[in-house]
Short mmCIF file of C-alpha atoms in Angstrom, two decimals:
data_model
loop_
_atom_site.label_atom_id
_atom_site.label_comp_id
_atom_site.label_asym_id
_atom_site.label_seq_id
_atom_site.Cartn_x
_atom_site.Cartn_y
_atom_site.Cartn_z
CA UNK A 1323 89.97 45.49 185.28
CA UNK A 1324 90.47 48.81 183.53
CA UNK A 1325 91.04 51.75 185.84
CA UNK A 1326 88.89 54.88 185.39
CA UNK A 1327 90.69 57.54 183.35
CA UNK A 1328 89.02 60.43 185.19
CA UNK A 1329 86.55 60.90 188.07
CA UNK A 1330 83.48 60.77 185.80
CA UNK A 1331 84.22 57.28 184.48
CA UNK A 1332 81.64 54.89 185.90
CA UNK A 1333 81.95 51.98 183.47
CA UNK A 1334 85.66 51.77 182.59
CA UNK A 1335 85.38 48.40 180.83
CA UNK A 1336 82.63 49.55 178.45
CA UNK A 1337 83.27 50.72 174.88
CA UNK A 1338 80.54 52.84 173.27
CA UNK A 1339 79.95 52.91 169.52
CA UNK A 1340 78.30 56.21 168.69
CA UNK A 1341 77.05 58.08 165.64
CA UNK A 1342 78.70 61.36 164.68
CA UNK A 1343 77.23 64.45 166.31
CA UNK A 1344 77.35 68.18 165.66
CA UNK A 1345 77.74 69.98 169.00
CA UNK A 1346 75.99 67.05 170.66
CA UNK A 1347 73.62 66.99 173.59
CA UNK A 1348 74.51 66.99 177.27
CA UNK A 1349 73.27 63.39 177.42
CA UNK A 1350 75.82 62.41 174.77
CA UNK A 1351 78.74 63.79 176.77
CA UNK A 1352 77.51 62.18 179.97
CA UNK A 1353 77.61 58.86 178.13
CA UNK A 1354 81.07 59.53 176.72
CA UNK A 1355 82.40 60.54 180.14
CA UNK A 1356 80.89 57.53 181.89
CA UNK A 1357 82.61 54.83 179.83
CA UNK A 1358 86.14 53.60 179.22
CA UNK A 1359 86.20 54.67 175.59
CA UNK A 1360 83.88 55.72 172.78
CA UNK A 1361 84.20 55.29 169.04
CA UNK A 1362 82.41 56.79 166.05
CA UNK A 1363 82.48 54.31 163.17
CA UNK A 1364 83.06 56.56 160.16
CA UNK A 1365 82.64 53.62 157.81
CA UNK A 1366 79.12 52.74 158.96
CA UNK A 1367 76.21 53.43 156.62
CA UNK A 1368 75.00 57.00 156.34
CA UNK A 1369 71.50 57.36 157.77
CA UNK A 1370 69.79 60.54 156.60
CA UNK A 1371 67.21 60.12 159.37
CA UNK A 1372 69.86 60.69 162.02
CA UNK A 1373 69.76 64.48 162.10
CA UNK A 1374 71.98 65.04 165.15
CA UNK A 1375 75.05 64.43 162.98
CA UNK A 1376 74.49 67.86 161.42
CA UNK A 1377 71.91 69.56 163.64
CA UNK A 1378 71.99 70.88 167.18
CA UNK A 1379 69.74 72.93 169.44
CA UNK A 1380 70.80 75.94 171.48
CA UNK A 1381 68.84 78.37 173.67
CA UNK A 1382 68.32 81.63 171.82
CA UNK A 1383 66.67 84.77 173.20
CA UNK A 1384 63.22 83.36 172.38
CA UNK A 1385 63.83 79.72 173.37
CA UNK A 1386 65.20 76.63 171.62
CA UNK A 1387 66.82 77.32 168.25
CA UNK A 1388 68.11 74.76 165.78
CA UNK A 1389 71.42 75.14 163.96
CA UNK A 1390 71.90 73.01 160.84
CA UNK A 1391 75.05 72.19 158.90
CA UNK A 1392 74.24 71.95 155.18
CA UNK A 1393 75.65 68.74 153.74
CA UNK A 1394 76.22 67.58 150.18
CA UNK A 1395 74.11 64.84 148.67
CA UNK A 1396 76.14 61.63 148.28
CA UNK A 1397 76.36 59.91 144.91
CA UNK A 1398 74.40 56.96 146.25
CA UNK A 1399 72.37 57.33 149.44
CA UNK A 1400 71.96 53.56 149.63
CA UNK A 1401 75.72 52.92 149.61
CA UNK A 1402 77.04 56.07 151.28
CA UNK A 1403 79.09 55.88 154.47
CA UNK A 1404 79.38 58.63 157.03
CA UNK A 1405 82.88 59.45 155.81
CA UNK A 1406 81.47 60.11 152.30
CA UNK A 1407 79.32 63.04 153.45
CA UNK A 1408 80.76 66.44 152.52
CA UNK A 1409 80.13 69.82 154.10
CA UNK A 1410 78.30 72.32 151.89
CA UNK A 1411 78.83 76.07 151.69
CA UNK A 1412 75.11 76.70 151.15
CA UNK A 1413 73.83 79.89 152.76
CA UNK A 1414 77.14 80.89 154.37
CA UNK A 1415 76.09 78.86 157.41
CA UNK A 1416 79.34 79.57 159.28
CA UNK A 1417 78.47 83.26 159.54
CA UNK A 1418 74.87 82.54 160.56
CA UNK A 1419 75.97 80.05 163.21
CA UNK A 1420 78.51 82.37 164.77
CA UNK A 1421 75.98 85.20 164.85
CA UNK A 1422 73.46 82.87 166.50
CA UNK A 1423 75.97 81.76 169.14
CA UNK A 1424 76.89 85.35 169.93
CA UNK A 1425 73.20 86.29 170.24
CA UNK A 1426 72.34 83.25 172.34
CA UNK A 1427 75.32 83.14 174.67
CA UNK A 1428 77.11 86.48 174.48
CA UNK A 1429 75.89 87.39 177.97
CA UNK A 1430 76.63 84.05 179.62
CA UNK A 1431 79.39 83.97 182.25
CA UNK A 1432 81.86 81.92 180.21
CA UNK A 1433 81.18 82.83 176.57
CA UNK A 1434 84.21 85.10 176.20
CA UNK A 1435 86.42 82.52 177.89
CA UNK A 1436 85.55 79.65 175.51
CA UNK A 1437 84.32 81.12 172.22
CA UNK A 1438 87.82 81.48 170.75
CA UNK A 1439 88.18 77.68 170.91
CA UNK A 1440 85.11 77.27 168.68
CA UNK A 1441 85.52 80.27 166.38
CA UNK A 1442 87.84 78.47 163.87
CA UNK A 1443 84.99 76.11 162.99
CA UNK A 1444 82.68 78.97 162.05
CA UNK A 1445 84.53 80.62 159.19
CA UNK A 1446 84.41 79.85 155.48
CA UNK A 1447 87.88 78.27 155.52
CA UNK A 1448 86.51 75.48 157.72
CA UNK A 1449 84.80 73.87 154.71
CA UNK A 1450 88.13 73.38 152.97
CA UNK A 1451 90.02 72.53 156.13
CA UNK A 1452 87.62 69.84 157.36
CA UNK A 1453 85.85 68.95 154.07
CA UNK A 1454 83.74 66.07 155.43
CA UNK A 1455 81.05 66.07 158.08
CA UNK A 1456 82.86 63.51 160.25
CA UNK A 1457 86.10 65.53 160.20
CA UNK A 1458 84.18 68.62 161.26
CA UNK A 1459 82.23 66.84 164.00
CA UNK A 1460 85.38 65.13 165.24
CA UNK A 1461 87.28 68.41 165.49
CA UNK A 1462 84.50 69.99 167.51
CA UNK A 1463 84.25 66.98 169.81
CA UNK A 1464 87.98 67.19 170.51
CA UNK A 1465 87.54 70.79 171.67
CA UNK A 1466 84.43 70.03 173.73
CA UNK A 1467 85.97 67.05 175.47
CA UNK A 1468 89.17 68.98 176.22
CA UNK A 1469 87.09 71.66 177.94
CA UNK A 1470 85.14 69.04 179.90
CA UNK A 1471 88.29 67.14 180.84
CA UNK A 1472 87.16 63.84 179.30
CA UNK A 1473 88.44 61.60 176.52
CA UNK A 1474 87.05 62.46 173.08
CA UNK A 1475 85.48 59.77 170.88
CA UNK A 1476 87.80 58.26 168.31
CA UNK A 1477 86.48 58.78 164.79
CA UNK A 1478 87.71 55.85 162.71
CA UNK A 1479 86.73 52.93 160.53
CA UNK A 1480 85.85 50.32 163.10
CA UNK A 1481 86.85 46.67 163.04
CA UNK A 1482 84.11 45.32 165.29
CA UNK A 1483 85.87 42.01 165.70
CA UNK A 1484 88.43 43.77 167.88
CA UNK A 1485 85.83 44.73 170.49
CA UNK A 1486 84.16 41.89 172.42
CA UNK A 1487 80.37 41.98 172.37
CA UNK A 1488 80.17 41.65 176.14
CA UNK A 1489 82.02 44.93 176.66
CA UNK A 1490 80.68 46.92 173.69
CA UNK A 1491 77.46 48.94 173.59
CA UNK A 1492 76.36 49.87 170.07
CA UNK A 1493 74.42 53.15 170.06
CA UNK A 1494 75.32 54.03 166.49
CA UNK A 1495 71.67 54.22 165.41
CA UNK A 1496 70.12 55.82 168.45
CA UNK A 1497 70.58 58.75 170.79
CA UNK A 1498 69.70 58.07 174.44
CA UNK A 1499 68.38 60.98 176.44
CA UNK A 1500 68.64 61.34 180.19
CA UNK A 1501 67.05 63.56 182.79
CA UNK A 1502 69.18 66.69 183.05
CA UNK A 1503 69.40 68.38 186.45
CA UNK A 1504 68.63 72.07 186.58
CA UNK A 1505 71.70 74.27 186.16
CA UNK A 1506 72.14 78.01 185.66
CA UNK A 1507 70.87 79.29 182.31
CA UNK A 1508 71.17 82.97 181.59
CA UNK A 1509 67.50 83.42 180.54
CA UNK A 1510 65.85 80.87 182.83
CA UNK A 1511 63.94 83.58 184.67
CA UNK A 1512 62.09 84.38 181.44
CA UNK A 1513 62.18 81.14 179.44
CA UNK A 1514 62.31 78.58 182.23
CA UNK A 1515 64.90 75.82 182.34
CA UNK A 1516 65.42 74.11 178.96
CA UNK A 1517 66.94 70.62 179.36
CA UNK A 1518 69.38 68.64 177.21
CA UNK A 1519 70.39 71.30 174.74
CA UNK A 1520 73.73 71.27 172.96
CA UNK A 1521 76.54 70.84 175.45
CA UNK A 1522 77.61 74.37 174.45
CA UNK A 1523 74.73 75.63 176.59
CA UNK A 1524 76.23 73.89 179.61
CA UNK A 1525 79.78 75.04 178.83
CA UNK A 1526 78.93 78.71 178.26
CA UNK A 1527 76.63 78.93 181.29
CA UNK A 1528 78.56 76.80 183.79
CA UNK A 1529 82.19 76.82 182.65
CA UNK A 1530 84.47 74.78 184.94
CA UNK A 1531 81.42 73.49 186.84
CA UNK A 1532 80.01 71.74 183.74
CA UNK A 1533 81.55 68.36 184.76
CA UNK A 1534 79.62 68.53 188.04
CA UNK A 1535 76.38 68.56 186.05
CA UNK A 1536 77.61 65.64 183.96
CA UNK A 1537 78.38 63.76 187.18
CA UNK A 1538 74.76 64.13 188.30
CA UNK A 1539 73.55 62.77 184.96
CA UNK A 1540 76.00 59.87 185.07
CA UNK A 1541 74.84 58.87 188.55
CA UNK A 1542 71.38 58.16 187.07
CA UNK A 1543 72.66 55.92 184.23
CA UNK A 1544 72.06 52.23 184.85
CA UNK A 1545 74.75 49.70 183.99
CA UNK A 1546 74.78 49.01 180.24
#
């Protein structure tokens, strides 16, 4: 039997197959933390309907706000894989996203402590440095998981024969959502509690206590 890698691991023998995600939801990171390992199959077919790969939702001054990464159109949508999808420089999104994050979370307790870890992704050089959507998403997930103290998903071309069906859960075409316990949000007195936003909301508001919230979510997850 595989031993848990950290205190949040509830299903150490389970491997998750996940889609890519841009600053994914709290539910996503509860899933990642709860299992032995997670993998994003970069060679699986691109699904334009799966918006979370390049969209996320934060809590702005007026409530939920969506941030979108512009992506290039692949040569053939029918044959495109996730690792074929390029980042676009349309609309100088990096500047707009950083401004939105500063507006949304500049007054949270832990914004100044963590924002420098994310700032390199929100500059124009990031398009050249990361080039593809999966490289960009993977880089962000590495930072997020380091902050949360959990193992980041491995972004790679997956040989599914290597992973036994009885220990693998394929969520590559879905995004489970769980009930999120109430935690401190800087504008909750005016906006009310907004659940299951981007995990950045949890990190900037709760800092080192973010894993405690994940633990509460994980305790409600049934065995896969």
